PDB file of C-alpha atoms in Angstrom:
ATOM      1  CA  MET S   1       8.019  -1.621  12.845  1.00 47.00           C
ATOM      2  CA  ARG S   2       8.717   1.959  11.495  1.00 51.00           C
ATOM      3  CA  ASP S   3       9.438   2.698   7.982  1.00 55.00           C
ATOM      4  CA  ALA S   4      13.490   3.737   9.007  1.00 54.00           C
ATOM      5  CA  GLY S   5      13.548   0.539  11.021  1.00 50.00           C
ATOM      6  CA  LYS S   6      12.552  -1.743   8.016  1.00 56.00           C
ATOM      7  CA  ARG S   7      15.094   0.004   5.568  1.00 58.00           C
ATOM      8  CA  PHE S   8      17.809  -0.797   8.030  1.00 57.00           C
ATOM      9  CA  LEU S   9      16.870  -4.293   8.295  1.00 61.00           C
ATOM     10  CA  ASN S  10      16.703  -4.595   4.451  1.00 68.00           C
ATOM     11  CA  ALA S  11      20.096  -2.703   4.040  1.00 71.00           C
ATOM     12  CA  LYS S  12      21.591  -4.890   6.710  1.00 75.00           C
ATOM     13  CA  ARG S  13      20.440  -8.315   4.745  1.00 78.00           C
ATOM     14  CA  VAL S  14      21.759  -6.783   1.520  1.00 78.00           C
ATOM     15  CA  ARG S  15      24.867  -6.071   3.061  1.00 79.00           C
ATOM     16  CA  HIS S  16      24.903  -9.761   4.334  1.00 78.00           C
ATOM     17  CA  GLU S  17      23.830 -11.454   0.898  1.00 81.00           C
ATOM     18  CA  ILE S  18      26.456  -9.450  -0.997  1.00 79.00           C
ATOM     19  CA  SER S  19      29.432 -10.404   1.615  1.00 80.00           C
ATOM     20  CA  VAL S  20      29.383 -13.991   0.116  1.00 81.00           C
ATOM     21  CA  LEU S  21      29.394 -12.772  -3.423  1.00 83.00           C
ATOM     22  CA  SER S  22      32.794 -12.634  -5.490  1.00 86.00           C
ATOM     23  CA  ARG S  23      33.801  -9.646  -7.369  1.00 89.00           C
ATOM     24  CA  PHE S  24      32.776 -11.162 -10.531  1.00 90.00           C
ATOM     25  CA  GLN S  25      29.245 -11.640  -9.391  1.00 87.00           C
ATOM     26  CA  LEU S  26      28.975  -8.410  -8.071  1.00 85.00           C
ATOM     27  CA  TRP S  27      30.116  -6.608 -11.286  1.00 89.00           C
ATOM     28  CA  ARG S  28      27.471  -8.627 -13.252  1.00 86.00           C
ATOM     29  CA  ILE S  29      24.807  -7.273 -10.614  1.00 82.00           C
ATOM     30  CA  LYS S  30      26.122  -3.909 -11.223  1.00 86.00           C
ATOM     31  CA  TYR S  31      26.054  -4.073 -15.112  1.00 86.00           C
ATOM     32  CA  GLY S  32      22.402  -5.148 -15.264  1.00 81.00           C
ATOM     33  CA  ARG S  33      22.384  -9.122 -14.413  1.00 84.00           C
ATOM     34  CA  LYS S  34      19.611 -10.111 -11.870  1.00 86.00           C
ATOM     35  CA  HIS S  35      21.451 -12.387  -9.391  1.00 84.00           C
ATOM     36  CA  TYR S  36      19.351 -15.474  -8.081  1.00 84.00           C
ATOM     37  CA  LEU S  37      19.695 -16.213  -4.327  1.00 85.00           C
ATOM     38  CA  ARG S  38      17.484 -18.668  -3.100  1.00 83.00           C
ATOM     39  CA  HIS S  39      13.314 -19.470  -2.812  1.00 85.00           C
ATOM     40  CA  GLU S  40      11.982 -18.022   0.347  1.00 82.00           C
ATOM     41  CA  HIS S  41       8.496 -18.422   2.019  1.00 84.00           C
ATOM     42  CA  ARG S  42       6.690 -15.161   2.758  1.00 76.00           C
ATOM     43  CA  GLU S  43       3.968 -14.642   5.265  1.00 82.00           C
ATOM     44  CA  GLY S  44       0.535 -15.156   3.690  1.00 81.00           C
ATOM     45  CA  GLY S  45       1.970 -16.691   0.569  1.00 75.00           C
ATOM     46  CA  THR S  46       1.109 -20.009  -0.876  1.00 82.00           C
ATOM     47  CA  GLU S  47       4.282 -21.038  -2.286  1.00 83.00           C
ATOM     48  CA  ASP S  48       8.284 -20.407  -2.199  1.00 86.00           C
ATOM     49  CA  LEU S  49       9.350 -17.096  -3.670  1.00 84.00           C
ATOM     50  CA  PRO S  50      12.631 -16.831  -5.866  1.00 85.00           C
ATOM     51  CA  ILE S  51      14.742 -13.635  -4.419  1.00 84.00           C
ATOM     52  CA  TYR S  52      16.996 -11.736  -6.557  1.00 88.00           C
ATOM     53  CA  LEU S  53      19.678  -9.374  -5.914  1.00 87.00           C
ATOM     54  CA  PHE S  54      20.016  -6.449  -8.550  1.00 88.00           C
ATOM     55  CA  TRP S  55      21.274  -3.058  -9.315  1.00 85.00           C
ATOM     56  CA  CYS S  56      18.834  -0.054  -9.120  1.00 86.00           C
ATOM     57  CA  ARG S  57      19.685   2.813 -11.602  1.00 86.00           C
ATOM     58  CA  LYS S  58      17.974   5.533 -10.046  1.00 88.00           C
ATOM     59  CA  CYS S  59      19.779   5.166  -6.487  1.00 86.00           C
ATOM     60  CA  GLU S  60      22.706   3.315  -7.746  1.00 86.00           C
ATOM     61  CA  ARG S  61      22.241   0.715  -5.144  1.00 85.00           C
ATOM     62  CA  ILE S  62      21.900  -3.097  -4.951  1.00 85.00           C
ATOM     63  CA  SER S  63      18.639  -4.157  -3.856  1.00 86.00           C
ATOM     64  CA  LEU S  64      16.912  -7.466  -2.757  1.00 86.00           C
ATOM     65  CA  ASP S  65      13.457  -8.492  -3.891  1.00 85.00           C
ATOM     66  CA  TYR S  66      11.180 -11.097  -5.525  1.00 84.00           C
ATOM     67  CA  PRO S  67       9.553 -10.783  -8.799  1.00 85.00           C
ATOM     68  CA  HIS S  68       6.171  -9.020  -9.324  1.00 85.00           C
ATOM     69  CA  GLY S  69       3.388  -9.030 -12.004  1.00 81.00           C
ATOM     70  CA  HIS S  70       2.678 -11.864 -14.664  1.00 76.00           C
ATOM     71  CA  ILE S  71       5.739 -13.531 -16.486  1.00 68.00           C
ATOM     72  CA  GLN S  72       5.289 -11.025 -19.493  1.00 69.00           C
ATOM     73  CA  ASP S  73       5.597  -7.979 -17.396  1.00 77.00           C
ATOM     74  CA  ARG S  74       7.408  -8.781 -14.273  1.00 83.00           C
ATOM     75  CA  TYR S  75       9.447  -6.268 -12.307  1.00 86.00           C
ATOM     76  CA  LEU S  76      11.624  -6.179  -8.996  1.00 89.00           C
ATOM     77  CA  THR S  77      11.086  -3.446  -6.784  1.00 86.00           C
ATOM     78  CA  CYS S  78      14.157  -1.373  -5.165  1.00 86.00           C
ATOM     79  CA  GLN S  79      13.993  -1.342  -1.396  1.00 83.00           C
ATOM     80  CA  ASN S  80      15.723   2.084  -1.176  1.00 80.00           C
ATOM     81  CA  CYS S  81      13.641   4.107  -3.552  1.00 84.00           C
ATOM     82  CA  GLY S  82      10.680   2.293  -4.702  1.00 84.00           C
ATOM     83  CA  THR S  83      11.712   2.197  -8.423  1.00 84.00           C
ATOM     84  CA  ASN S  84      10.529  -0.868 -10.407  1.00 85.00           C
ATOM     85  CA  THR S  85      12.851  -2.604 -12.574  1.00 83.00           C
ATOM     86  CA  ASP S  86      12.070  -4.686 -15.684  1.00 82.00           C
ATOM     87  CA  PHE S  87      12.693  -8.491 -15.195  1.00 78.00           C
ATOM     88  CA  VAL S  88      11.206 -10.547 -17.879  1.00 70.00           C
ATOM     89  CA  PRO S  89      12.920 -13.804 -17.861  1.00 64.00           C
ATOM     90  CA  TRP S  90      14.345 -15.241 -20.929  1.00 61.00           C
ATOM     91  CA  ARG S  91      11.871 -18.210 -20.876  1.00 61.00           C
ATOM     92  CA  ALA S  92       9.039 -15.704 -21.357  1.00 59.00           C
ATOM     93  CA  THR S  93       9.982 -14.714 -24.925  1.00 66.00           C
ATOM     94  CA  TRP S  94      11.164 -18.323 -25.606  1.00 71.00           C
ATOM     95  CA  ASP S  95       7.622 -19.200 -24.796  1.00 71.00           C
ATOM     96  CA  GLU S  96       6.194 -16.848 -26.886  1.00 74.00           C
ATOM     97  CA  PHE S  97       8.511 -17.912 -29.778  1.00 78.00           C
ATOM     98  CA  TRP S  98       7.207 -21.266 -29.848  1.00 80.00           C
ATOM     99  CA  LYS S  99       3.600 -20.307 -29.486  1.00 83.00           C
ATOM    100  CA  ILE S 100       4.129 -18.490 -32.935  1.00 82.00           C
ATOM    101  CA  VAL S 101       6.196 -21.415 -34.418  1.00 86.00           C
ATOM    102  CA  LYS S 102       3.155 -23.580 -33.401  1.00 87.00           C
ATOM    103  CA  GLU S 103       0.602 -21.463 -34.530  1.00 86.00           C
ATOM    104  CA  ALA S 104       2.415 -20.956 -38.234  1.00 85.00           C
ATOM    105  CA  TRP S 105       2.812 -24.806 -38.525  1.00 86.00           C
ATOM    106  CA  ARG S 106      -0.962 -25.359 -37.692  1.00 84.00           C
ATOM    107  CA  LEU S 107      -2.001 -22.921 -40.376  1.00 84.00           C
ATOM    108  CA  THR S 108       0.651 -24.311 -42.831  1.00 83.00           C
ATOM    109  CA  VAL S 109      -0.589 -27.894 -42.338  1.00 78.00           C
ATOM    110  CA  GLU S 110      -4.354 -27.381 -41.490  1.00 75.00           C
ATOM    111  CA  GLY S 111      -4.996 -24.310 -43.461  1.00 68.00           C
ATOM    112  CA  PRO S 112      -6.471 -21.031 -41.941  1.00 65.00           C
ATOM    113  CA  ASN S 113     -10.005 -22.446 -41.651  1.00 64.00           C
ATOM    114  CA  ARG S 114      -9.954 -25.300 -39.373  1.00 57.00           C
TER     115      ARG S 114
END
């Protein structure tokens, strides 16, 4: 399928997903919130991927994608302009925080040489 045809189908799919959202949800997306839709299975994939709607600041449109990259440096790619939008889930920073706390506790209890 040609690139223009893919873009048309993606735009049609985004319009369909937007049609079932409330105004409040659309407002949250426009001001930076990534909205989880569902998990989908992609061709060639081994597991289901979470699908999100998000606002692209470059082309100023709502786009739909799944997170790419590792948990500490994830991003979503706009289907319209190809711009990457940061997407680090809140749990990534929480996990890192607990790793630091555990290491500090270990150093306090056991000492630095153990």
